[in-house]
Amino acid sequence: MTPCAAPFLPISLTWEARQLEADGSSCNGPSPAMGEPGGGGYKCVECSQEAPELYRDYQRGVLRIAICKSCQKPVDKYIEYDPVIILINAILCKTQAYRHILFNTQINIHGKLCIFCLLCEAYLRWLQLQDSSQNTDPDDLIRYAKEWDFYRMFGIASLEQTAFLVGIFTALWLARPESLKTKSDFIFLLKALLLSSYGKLLLIPAVIWEHDYTPLCLKLIKVFVLTSNSQAIRVTVNLSQKLTLLAILSGFILENGVVYFFQRMGWNV
């Protein structure tokens, strides 16, 4: 019953199917909760149409990737790809890779990733602030002041990130209210934006080798993060390129407005 030309999944997935079969469970893909924002489905990475399953079990550990009824292509070819290949495709901002990560996988590191990136950004700003005021006094009061500066930078970075997200959601709500009509749509887009900000992890080398980073490097990282955010919006909300750029621009303007406000207050950000 198994077609000769059927693409088969890796050994690890085959082993998982055998375990599920022994437990009497279904092997038609991962938990349905990892599909749509409200749960209960997957999406084809090629045409973005809904699909009931990612792969089918033909018993005895033989699995075949499901075929999309709309485009007649595999629903999700990435389920048999190595994670490194998926990461490379995500870095290249391929739409298929983003659909696989956002709709057909279960990744719950959005909050931790956001906090980690904010800590890196706050540390970089704190280093810049310390470089501008060289003070080697070992007094406890001086050390406390420097520690407070780090917390202040973390708070400012958090406010800038919040302003950026608020600008995006406001623009989307004004341009296409139906895209954020439910709470689950809002939460799903928020998670997609936080996850697509993984480019800020490139700040880690700047943290380790802080004497090598330059403003140009930081600007390139910012451009990459904005590009990833725009791709996440297009995949999640299914917007046109113009509306996506408008949403990103709105968030960017509001974020810089917060920066300008702090600078007017005399704070070095």
XYZ file of N, CA and C in Angstrom, residues 1-261:
783
model
N 0.819 -1.205 0.000
C 0.000 0.000 0.000
C 0.853 1.255 0.000
N 2.136 1.088 0.291
C 3.031 2.252 0.353
C 3.552 2.605 -1.027
N 3.308 3.822 -1.528
C 3.816 4.221 -2.835
C 5.323 4.244 -2.840
N 5.912 3.892 -3.967
C 7.372 3.835 -4.080
C 7.983 5.226 -4.050
N 7.259 6.223 -4.580
C 7.825 7.573 -4.683
C 7.513 8.436 -3.476
N 6.962 7.825 -2.418
C 6.570 8.611 -1.261
C 7.788 9.116 -0.508
N 7.804 10.398 -0.171
C 8.918 10.928 0.626
C 8.752 10.500 2.072
N 9.769 9.885 2.666
C 9.674 9.364 4.017
C 10.354 10.301 4.995
N 9.892 10.237 6.231
C 10.395 11.110 7.267
C 11.607 10.506 7.938
N 12.341 11.298 8.729
C 13.544 10.804 9.369
C 13.261 9.677 10.354
N 14.334 8.999 10.798
C 14.197 7.862 11.689
C 13.570 8.282 13.001
N 13.945 9.495 13.509
C 13.415 9.953 14.786
C 11.902 10.082 14.749
N 11.345 10.610 13.630
C 9.913 10.756 13.496
C 9.261 9.400 13.320
N 9.919 8.476 12.618
C 9.396 7.136 12.460
C 9.314 6.437 13.815
N 10.349 6.613 14.649
C 10.354 6.027 15.982
C 9.218 6.588 16.809
N 8.970 7.903 16.675
C 7.884 8.532 17.419
C 6.539 7.958 16.983
N 6.397 7.708 15.681
C 5.139 7.140 15.186
C 4.911 5.754 15.759
N 5.978 4.950 15.876
C 5.851 3.622 16.443
C 5.444 3.691 17.912
N 5.983 4.663 18.635
C 5.624 4.823 20.036
C 4.149 5.187 20.168
N 3.684 6.112 19.305
C 2.282 6.504 19.348
C 1.375 5.345 18.969
N 1.830 4.540 18.002
C 1.047 3.388 17.572
C 0.931 2.382 18.710
N 2.016 2.212 19.478
C 1.991 1.283 20.601
C 1.058 1.776 21.697
N 0.939 3.099 21.824
C 0.054 3.670 22.836
C -1.383 3.786 22.358
N -1.604 3.484 21.083
C -2.949 3.584 20.528
C -3.331 4.973 20.128
N -2.332 5.854 19.926
C -2.609 7.245 19.570
C -2.563 7.431 18.072
N -3.025 8.598 17.609
C -3.014 8.911 16.186
C -1.657 9.411 15.764
N -1.282 9.184 14.510
C 0.018 9.600 13.996
C -0.138 10.537 12.819
N -1.159 11.352 12.833
C -1.392 12.251 11.712
C -0.790 13.616 11.956
N 0.326 13.686 12.612
C 1.014 14.941 12.836
C 1.010 15.317 14.291
N 1.673 16.422 14.628
C 1.750 16.879 16.002
C 0.404 17.331 16.526
N 0.419 17.819 17.744
C -0.821 18.249 18.387
C -1.497 19.352 17.589
N -2.862 19.278 17.416
C -3.557 20.300 16.637
C -3.413 21.699 17.206
N -3.029 21.825 18.473
C -2.935 23.151 19.080
C -1.832 23.993 18.483
N -0.940 23.385 17.685
C 0.177 24.143 17.149
C -0.112 24.715 15.764
N -1.347 24.638 15.313
C -1.658 25.125 13.977
C -2.142 26.552 13.977
N -3.443 26.743 13.776
C -4.032 28.069 13.701
C -3.896 28.798 15.032
N -4.074 30.132 15.005
C -3.996 30.880 16.248
C -4.932 30.349 17.316
N -6.084 29.873 16.927
C -7.009 29.317 17.898
C -6.834 27.838 18.106
N -5.907 27.218 17.393
C -5.693 25.791 17.528
C -6.592 25.033 16.572
N -6.205 23.802 16.213
C -7.076 22.936 15.445
C -6.781 22.933 13.981
N -5.558 23.011 13.534
C -5.260 22.914 12.121
C -3.848 23.318 11.805
N -3.420 22.973 10.586
C -2.092 23.337 10.086
C -2.270 24.143 8.815
N -1.155 24.598 8.259
C -1.196 25.355 7.017
C -0.133 24.844 6.067
N -0.483 24.826 4.797
C 0.479 24.454 3.771
C 1.534 25.550 3.676
N 2.785 25.167 3.669
C 3.859 26.159 3.629
C 3.996 26.788 2.247
N 3.372 26.204 1.251
C 3.483 26.717 -0.113
C 2.374 27.706 -0.458
N 1.120 27.341 -0.130
C -0.012 28.179 -0.535
C -0.793 28.747 0.639
N -0.421 28.398 1.866
C -1.032 28.908 3.087
C -2.469 28.447 3.303
N -2.883 27.390 2.578
C -4.213 26.832 2.795
C -4.196 25.882 3.989
N -5.335 25.775 4.653
C -5.418 24.894 5.811
C -5.303 23.426 5.385
N -4.716 22.652 6.285
C -4.543 21.217 6.041
C -4.869 20.460 7.315
N -5.514 19.314 7.198
C -5.899 18.560 8.399
C -4.740 17.817 9.052
N -3.661 17.555 8.294
C -2.549 16.771 8.835
C -1.263 17.135 8.115
N -0.150 16.807 8.737
C 1.168 17.054 8.153
C 1.742 15.811 7.505
N 1.420 14.651 8.057
C 1.893 13.389 7.479
C 0.902 12.291 7.827
N 0.979 11.197 7.091
C 0.051 10.081 7.281
C 0.809 8.813 7.612
N 0.237 8.061 8.525
C 0.846 6.806 8.970
C 0.234 5.645 8.193
N 1.102 4.867 7.509
C 0.655 3.686 6.765
C 0.952 2.403 7.538
N 1.077 2.531 8.863
C 1.355 1.404 9.751
C 2.774 0.871 9.557
N 3.222 0.112 10.525
C 4.556 -0.499 10.529
C 5.672 0.552 10.396
N 5.413 1.724 10.923
C 6.438 2.756 10.906
C 6.651 3.432 9.578
N 5.776 3.220 8.593
C 5.915 3.853 7.278
C 5.075 5.126 7.265
N 5.739 6.265 7.085
C 5.082 7.563 7.106
C 5.281 8.280 5.776
N 4.276 9.058 5.408
C 4.366 9.839 4.170
C 3.853 11.247 4.423
N 4.581 12.227 3.904
C 4.150 13.616 4.049
C 2.829 13.827 3.322
N 1.911 14.537 3.992
C 0.609 14.817 3.385
C 0.766 15.788 2.220
N -0.107 15.629 1.228
C -0.113 16.481 0.034
C -1.255 17.480 0.142
N -0.961 18.735 -0.131
C -1.977 19.785 -0.078
C -2.979 19.606 -1.215
N -4.252 19.684 -0.884
C -5.296 19.518 -1.903
C -5.401 20.738 -2.817
N -4.876 21.876 -2.377
C -4.987 23.101 -3.159
C -3.870 23.227 -4.201
N -2.606 23.073 -3.760
C -1.477 23.264 -4.679
C -0.810 21.964 -5.102
N -1.274 20.831 -4.542
C -0.730 19.508 -4.886
C 0.764 19.387 -4.565
N 1.200 20.095 -3.545
C 2.580 20.002 -3.077
C 2.573 19.515 -1.635
N 3.719 19.033 -1.116
C 3.760 18.624 0.290
C 3.295 19.748 1.210
N 2.473 19.395 2.196
C 1.942 20.390 3.119
C 3.072 21.108 3.848
N 4.023 20.335 4.357
C 5.147 20.936 5.090
C 6.392 20.081 4.882
N 7.196 20.460 3.899
C 8.420 19.727 3.605
C 9.459 19.861 4.704
N 9.299 20.878 5.555
C 10.323 21.147 6.564
C 10.286 20.167 7.731
N 9.250 19.349 7.853
C 9.195 18.430 8.984
C 10.234 17.316 8.846
N 10.821 17.161 7.658
C 11.889 16.178 7.492
C 13.246 16.851 7.289
N 13.293 18.183 7.501
C 14.542 18.919 7.348
C 15.257 19.007 8.693
N 16.568 19.129 8.629
C 17.356 19.355 9.822
C 17.079 20.768 10.351
N 17.040 20.948 11.686
C 16.781 22.291 12.240
C 17.741 23.356 11.742
N 18.982 22.980 11.446
C 19.940 23.966 10.936
C 19.497 24.482 9.567
N 18.993 23.585 8.719
C 18.501 23.998 7.397
C 17.299 24.930 7.550
N 16.423 24.610 8.492
C 15.252 25.462 8.739
C 15.693 26.847 9.200
N 16.694 26.880 10.088
C 17.198 28.163 10.579
C 17.796 28.987 9.447
N 18.549 28.341 8.554
C 19.148 29.061 7.426
C 18.051 29.639 6.528
N 17.007 28.860 6.282
C 15.899 29.352 5.453
C 15.159 30.501 6.140
N 15.078 30.452 7.472
C 14.438 31.550 8.202
C 15.296 32.808 8.138
N 16.620 32.639 8.231
C 17.517 33.796 8.117
C 17.395 34.434 6.743
N 17.168 33.593 5.714
C 16.974 34.103 4.357
C 15.570 34.670 4.152
N 14.762 34.645 5.227
C 13.393 35.208 5.202
C 12.509 34.526 4.171
N 12.637 33.215 4.046
C 11.770 32.471 3.131
C 10.393 32.300 3.766
N 9.368 32.574 2.966
C 8.003 32.506 3.468
C 7.645 31.107 3.957
N 8.094 30.073 3.241
C 7.769 28.703 3.622
C 8.317 28.365 5.002
N 9.547 28.806 5.277
C 10.151 28.531 6.579
C 9.380 29.232 7.693
N 8.939 30.450 7.443
C 8.178 31.176 8.460
C 6.838 30.506 8.714
N 6.161 30.021 7.667
C 4.887 29.314 7.865
C 5.087 28.035 8.664
N 6.185 27.338 8.380
C 6.468 26.116 9.128
C 6.664 26.425 10.612
N 7.447 27.449 10.922
C 7.763 27.760 12.313
C 6.540 28.302 13.049
N 5.775 29.169 12.401
C 4.682 29.842 13.080
C 3.420 29.002 13.167
N 3.137 28.179 12.157
C 1.875 27.446 12.124
C 2.002 25.961 12.434
N 3.113 25.353 12.067
C 3.198 23.893 12.137
C 4.173 23.376 13.186
N 4.655 24.231 14.043
C 5.523 23.795 15.137
C 5.015 24.383 16.440
N 5.551 23.892 17.522
C 5.130 24.339 18.843
C 6.346 24.913 19.565
N 6.588 26.213 19.366
C 7.713 26.905 19.973
C 7.184 27.919 20.972
N 7.581 27.765 22.222
C 7.076 28.635 23.281
C 8.221 29.368 23.989
N 9.110 29.938 23.193
C 10.243 30.662 23.781
C 10.126 32.161 23.518
N 8.925 32.611 23.158
C 8.765 34.009 22.772
C 9.144 34.963 23.901
N 8.600 34.720 25.094
C 8.878 35.609 26.212
C 10.336 35.583 26.642
N 10.910 34.382 26.750
C 12.310 34.261 27.161
C 13.235 34.906 26.138
N 12.925 34.703 24.847
C 13.750 35.298 23.797
C 13.695 36.815 23.863
N 12.504 37.357 24.098
C 12.345 38.817 24.176
C 13.149 39.390 25.337
N 13.046 38.782 26.515
C 13.769 39.279 27.690
C 15.276 39.176 27.476
N 15.721 38.057 26.890
C 17.151 37.875 26.659
C 17.691 38.938 25.704
N 16.946 39.219 24.640
C 17.384 40.241 23.680
C 17.401 41.626 24.315
N 16.402 41.908 25.164
C 16.377 43.203 25.844
C 17.553 43.351 26.802
N 17.933 42.255 27.467
C 19.094 42.301 28.358
C 20.375 42.598 27.584
N 20.518 41.955 26.415
C 21.700 42.218 25.587
C 21.740 43.663 25.125
N 20.573 44.166 24.699
C 20.516 45.553 24.229
C 20.795 46.535 25.360
N 20.244 46.240 26.549
C 20.491 47.109 27.700
C 21.963 47.088 28.099
N 22.593 45.926 28.004
C 24.004 45.824 28.373
C 24.883 46.624 27.413
N 24.555 46.577 26.127
C 25.316 47.352 25.145
C 25.206 48.852 25.419
N 23.988 49.303 25.691
C 23.797 50.723 25.986
C 24.506 51.104 27.288
N 24.465 50.204 28.260
C 25.141 50.468 29.524
C 26.652 50.593 29.326
N 27.212 49.750 28.450
C 28.644 49.850 28.150
C 28.976 51.178 27.485
N 28.133 51.603 26.560
C 28.344 52.894 25.914
C 28.301 54.028 26.934
N 27.388 53.928 27.884
C 27.269 54.959 28.911
C 28.499 54.979 29.810
N 29.022 53.792 30.138
C 30.211 53.735 30.986
C 31.443 54.249 30.252
N 31.510 53.982 28.940
C 32.650 54.470 28.162
C 32.667 55.992 28.081
N 31.475 56.581 28.084
C 31.397 58.039 27.986
C 31.720 58.726 29.314
N 31.677 57.970 30.409
C 32.013 58.549 31.718
C 32.958 57.601 32.451
N 34.241 57.701 32.149
C 35.236 56.833 32.768
C 35.419 57.238 34.230
N 35.000 56.349 35.107
C 35.127 56.599 36.537
C 35.507 55.298 37.210
N 36.697 55.213 37.715
C 37.200 53.983 38.324
C 37.103 54.004 39.839
N 36.352 54.928 40.388
C 36.202 55.016 41.836
C 35.507 53.758 42.359
N 36.130 53.015 43.296
C 35.527 51.769 43.787
C 34.462 51.985 44.850
N 34.098 53.217 45.080
C 33.130 53.497 46.118
C 31.816 52.755 45.858
N 31.169 52.259 46.930
C 29.925 51.493 46.794
C 28.818 52.323 46.158
N 28.795 53.606 46.441
C 27.778 54.467 45.866
C 27.920 54.557 44.357
N 29.157 54.599 43.858
C 29.401 54.656 42.424
C 28.959 53.346 41.759
N 29.290 52.221 42.405
C 28.889 50.928 41.847
C 27.374 50.788 41.819
N 26.709 51.286 42.844
C 25.249 51.233 42.881
C 24.651 52.089 41.771
N 25.246 53.255 41.538
C 24.763 54.138 40.476
C 24.917 53.475 39.109
N 26.045 52.786 38.913
C 26.247 52.100 37.635
C 25.246 50.962 37.458
N 24.968 50.250 38.543
C 23.979 49.170 38.462
C 22.605 49.726 38.152
N 22.256 50.859 38.742
C 20.973 51.491 38.461
C 20.890 51.936 36.997
N 22.010 52.380 36.450
C 22.033 52.752 35.034
C 21.670 51.571 34.146
N 22.132 50.387 34.502
C 21.795 49.202 33.707
C 20.301 48.924 33.759
N 19.704 48.997 34.953
C 18.262 48.783 35.071
C 17.493 49.845 34.283
N 18.010 51.067 34.312
C 17.356 52.147 33.563
C 17.407 51.874 32.067
N 18.557 51.391 31.582
C 18.680 51.064 30.157
C 17.754 49.915 29.767
N 17.604 48.942 30.657
C 16.682 47.834 30.378
C 15.246 48.341 30.296
N 14.886 49.250 31.198
C 13.541 49.813 31.158
C 13.287 50.620 29.894
N 14.283 51.394 29.472
C 14.134 52.191 28.252
C 14.010 51.290 27.031
N 14.844 50.237 26.962
C 14.764 49.294 25.840
C 13.409 48.594 25.803
N 12.855 48.282 26.986
C 11.540 47.641 27.053
C 10.447 48.590 26.566
N 10.546 49.854 26.953
C 9.553 50.835 26.507
C 9.631 51.053 24.997
N 10.835 51.071 24.454
C 10.983 51.229 23.007
C 10.382 50.039 22.269
N 10.623 48.827 22.784
C 10.045 47.631 22.162
C 8.520 47.668 22.243
N 8.004 48.096 23.390
C 6.549 48.195 23.543
C 5.964 49.211 22.573
N 6.622 50.361 22.436
C 6.147 51.385 21.504
C 6.154 50.865 20.069
N 7.179 50.109 19.717
C 7.258 49.534 18.371
C 6.086 48.594 18.111
N 5.775 47.742 19.076
C 4.661 46.803 18.915
C 3.326 47.534 18.880
N 3.165 48.545 19.728
C 1.919 49.316 19.738
C 1.713 50.015 18.396
N 2.785 50.562 17.830
C 2.669 51.208 16.523
C 2.231 50.237 15.441
N 2.755 49.019 15.468
C 2.380 48.004 14.472
C 0.921 47.607 14.627
N 0.502 47.311 15.853
C -0.886 46.878 16.082
C -1.872 47.998 15.771
N -1.500 49.221 16.058
C -2.388 50.349 15.744
C -2.567 50.501 14.236
N -1.462 50.411 13.499
C -1.541 50.539 12.043
C -2.356 49.399 11.437
N -2.157 48.181 11.922
C -2.911 47.039 11.402
C -4.394 47.158 11.738
N -4.681 47.634 12.943
C -6.078 47.773 13.344
C -6.793 48.831 12.512
N -6.078 49.895 12.154
C -6.682 50.940 11.331
C -6.798 50.522 9.868
N -5.796 49.789 9.371
C -5.795 49.389 7.961
C -6.681 48.180 7.702
N -6.598 47.176 8.577
C -7.394 45.954 8.407
C -7.898 45.479 9.761
N -9.005 46.022 10.221
C -9.528 45.652 11.546
C -9.839 44.165 11.672
N -10.215 43.526 10.561
C -10.574 42.107 10.625
C -9.391 41.211 10.927
N -8.174 41.717 10.738
C -6.989 40.899 11.003
C -6.736 40.706 12.488
N -7.318 41.583 13.325
C -7.147 41.489 14.775
C -8.496 41.514 15.471
N -9.431 40.734 14.960
C -10.790 40.776 15.479
C -10.968 39.967 16.752
N -10.065 39.033 17.035
C -10.175 38.210 18.235
C -8.906 38.331 19.080
N -9.017 37.935 20.321
C -7.876 37.978 21.228
C -6.794 37.008 20.790
N -7.202 35.847 20.254
C -6.226 34.852 19.810
C -5.408 35.374 18.630
N -6.036 36.143 17.731
C -5.303 36.743 16.618
C -4.245 37.717 17.127
N -4.617 38.506 18.124
C -3.691 39.476 18.706
C -2.497 38.769 19.350
N -2.788 37.737 20.148
C -1.720 37.015 20.847
C -0.815 36.302 19.852
N -1.413 35.704 18.818
C -0.610 34.966 17.837
C 0.327 35.899 17.079
N -0.158 37.072 16.688
C 0.694 38.032 15.987
C 1.778 38.562 16.908
N 1.439 38.773 18.179
C 2.435 39.233 19.148
C 3.559 38.213 19.293
N 3.198 36.934 19.397
C 4.218 35.887 19.506
C 5.068 35.820 18.244
N 4.418 35.998 17.081
C 5.158 35.957 15.818
C 6.173 37.098 15.742
N 5.772 38.288 16.196
C 6.689 39.428 16.171
C 7.851 39.238 17.143
N 7.563 38.704 18.317
C 8.634 38.474 19.292
C 9.602 37.403 18.798
N 9.042 36.358 18.195
C 9.898 35.280 17.702
C 10.722 35.731 16.507
N 10.150 36.578 15.664
C 10.874 37.048 14.482
C 11.940 38.085 14.827
N 12.009 38.483 16.089
C 13.055 39.415 16.525
C 14.317 38.683 16.953
N 14.426 37.418 16.550
C 15.592 36.612 16.927
C 16.897 37.212 16.406
N 16.809 38.091 15.426
C 18.018 38.717 14.884
C 18.773 39.527 15.921
N 18.078 39.933 16.999
C 18.758 40.680 18.054
C 19.781 39.823 18.784
N 19.715 38.509 18.588
C 20.736 37.645 19.188
C 22.112 37.927 18.604
N 22.143 38.604 17.461
C 23.430 38.995 16.890
C 24.140 40.018 17.770
N 23.414 40.553 18.761
C 24.039 41.467 19.710
C 24.985 40.732 20.659
N 24.836 39.401 20.753
C 25.677 38.630 21.667
C 27.161 38.792 21.344
N 27.581 38.661 20.077
C 29.003 38.915 19.786
C 29.447 40.314 20.193
N 28.538 41.280 20.069
C 28.889 42.640 20.478
C 29.050 42.731 21.990
N 28.316 41.866 22.718
C 28.463 41.840 24.166
C 29.798 41.211 24.553
N 30.181 40.158 23.825
C 31.424 39.453 24.145
C 32.641 40.263 23.718
N 32.587 40.799 22.493
C 33.705 41.607 21.978
C 33.226 43.042 21.817
N 32.926 43.682 22.950
C 32.314 45.004 22.888
C 33.206 46.048 22.256
N 34.514 45.820 22.193
C 35.402 46.825 21.624
C 35.385 46.802 20.087
N 34.705 45.797 19.489
C 34.697 45.666 18.036
C 33.407 46.176 17.385
N 32.360 46.324 18.143
C 31.091 46.688 17.511
C 31.111 48.147 17.072
N 30.353 48.452 16.075
C 30.277 49.805 15.522
C 28.811 50.181 15.329
N 28.502 51.480 15.239
C 27.120 51.885 14.962
C 26.582 51.296 13.668
N 27.457 51.088 12.671
C 27.008 50.489 11.414
C 26.526 49.058 11.632
N 27.258 48.315 12.455
C 26.867 46.943 12.756
C 25.502 46.902 13.431
N 25.281 47.789 14.385
C 24.002 47.833 15.084
C 22.864 48.229 14.139
N 23.143 49.125 13.207
C 22.111 49.513 12.238
C 21.761 48.355 11.310
N 22.760 47.574 10.907
C 22.493 46.410 10.055
C 21.658 45.373 10.797
N 21.935 45.186 12.080
C 21.132 44.263 12.881
C 19.693 44.760 12.957
N 19.515 46.072 13.119
C 18.177 46.654 13.184
C 17.420 46.436 11.878
N 18.097 46.609 10.747
C 17.452 46.389 9.444
C 17.034 44.931 9.289
N 17.895 44.017 9.715
C 17.567 42.590 9.616
C 16.361 42.241 10.489
N 16.303 42.792 11.703
C 15.177 42.522 12.598
C 13.875 43.073 12.012
N 13.931 44.268 11.446
C 12.737 44.851 10.828
C 12.273 44.027 9.634
N 13.223 43.514 8.864
C 12.868 42.656 7.726
C 12.197 41.375 8.195
N 12.714 40.778 9.255
C 12.115 39.561 9.809
C 10.724 39.849 10.362
N 10.558 40.993 11.023
C 9.247 41.370 11.540
C 8.232 41.532 10.421
N 8.645 42.160 9.337
C 7.727 42.357 8.207
C 7.323 41.032 7.588
N 8.261 40.093 7.513
C 7.929 38.770 6.968
C 6.960 38.040 7.891
N 7.140 38.176 9.199
C 6.229 37.542 10.150
C 4.821 38.112 10.019
N 4.713 39.421 9.800
C 3.391 40.041 9.632
C 2.731 39.543 8.358
N 3.497 39.470 7.273
C 2.930 39.012 6.003
C 2.429 37.580 6.110
N 3.179 36.739 6.787
C 2.797 35.330 6.897
C 1.607 35.157 7.836
N 1.615 35.900 8.945
C 0.582 35.725 9.960
C -0.753 36.340 9.551
N -0.719 37.578 9.097
C -1.951 38.312 8.787
C -2.299 38.232 7.305
N -1.368 37.755 6.492
C -1.586 37.648 5.044
C -1.865 39.021 4.423
N -0.945 39.957 4.695
C -1.085 41.319 4.179
C -0.258 41.505 2.912
N -0.567 42.575 2.194
C 0.245 42.952 1.045
C 1.549 43.580 1.536
N 2.492 43.691 0.642
C 3.791 44.234 1.017
C 3.689 45.701 1.432
N 2.816 46.454 0.788
C 2.682 47.874 1.114
C 2.133 48.068 2.528
N 1.079 47.318 2.875
C 0.503 47.441 4.210
C 1.480 46.964 5.284
N 2.253 45.938 4.937
C 3.246 45.439 5.893
C 4.304 46.497 6.167
N 4.803 47.127 5.113
C 5.798 48.183 5.277
C 5.223 49.368 6.042
N 3.941 49.659 5.818
C 3.289 50.745 6.540
C 3.227 50.440 8.039
N 2.916 49.186 8.374
C 2.847 48.797 9.784
C 4.224 48.882 10.442
N 5.248 48.384 9.736
C 6.611 48.443 10.272
C 7.055 49.894 10.440
N 6.734 50.724 9.458
C 7.112 52.139 9.525
C 6.423 52.831 10.694
N 5.167 52.491 10.946
C 4.447 53.091 12.073
C 5.096 52.718 13.398
N 5.453 51.443 13.536
C 6.126 51.015 14.749
C 7.480 51.668 14.917
N 8.207 51.800 13.814
C 9.545 52.405 13.858
C 9.468 53.880 14.242
N 8.460 54.592 13.707
C 8.308 56.020 14.027
C 7.945 56.205 15.498
N 7.024 55.381 15.989
C 6.623 55.508 17.396
C 7.781 55.152 18.327
N 8.568 54.149 17.949
C 9.735 53.770 18.748
C 10.738 54.920 18.821
N 11.006 55.554 17.688
C 11.936 56.679 17.678
C 11.349 57.894 18.391
N 10.029 57.996 18.425
C 9.402 59.061 19.202
C 9.686 58.909 20.686
N 9.663 57.663 21.160
C 10.001 57.412 22.567
C 11.462 57.759 22.832
N 12.360 57.401 21.888
C 13.772 57.743 22.040
C 13.956 59.250 22.108
N 13.269 59.971 21.239
C 13.370 61.440 21.220
C 12.854 62.028 22.528
N 11.801 61.429 23.075
C 11.246 61.920 24.341
C 12.258 61.788 25.473
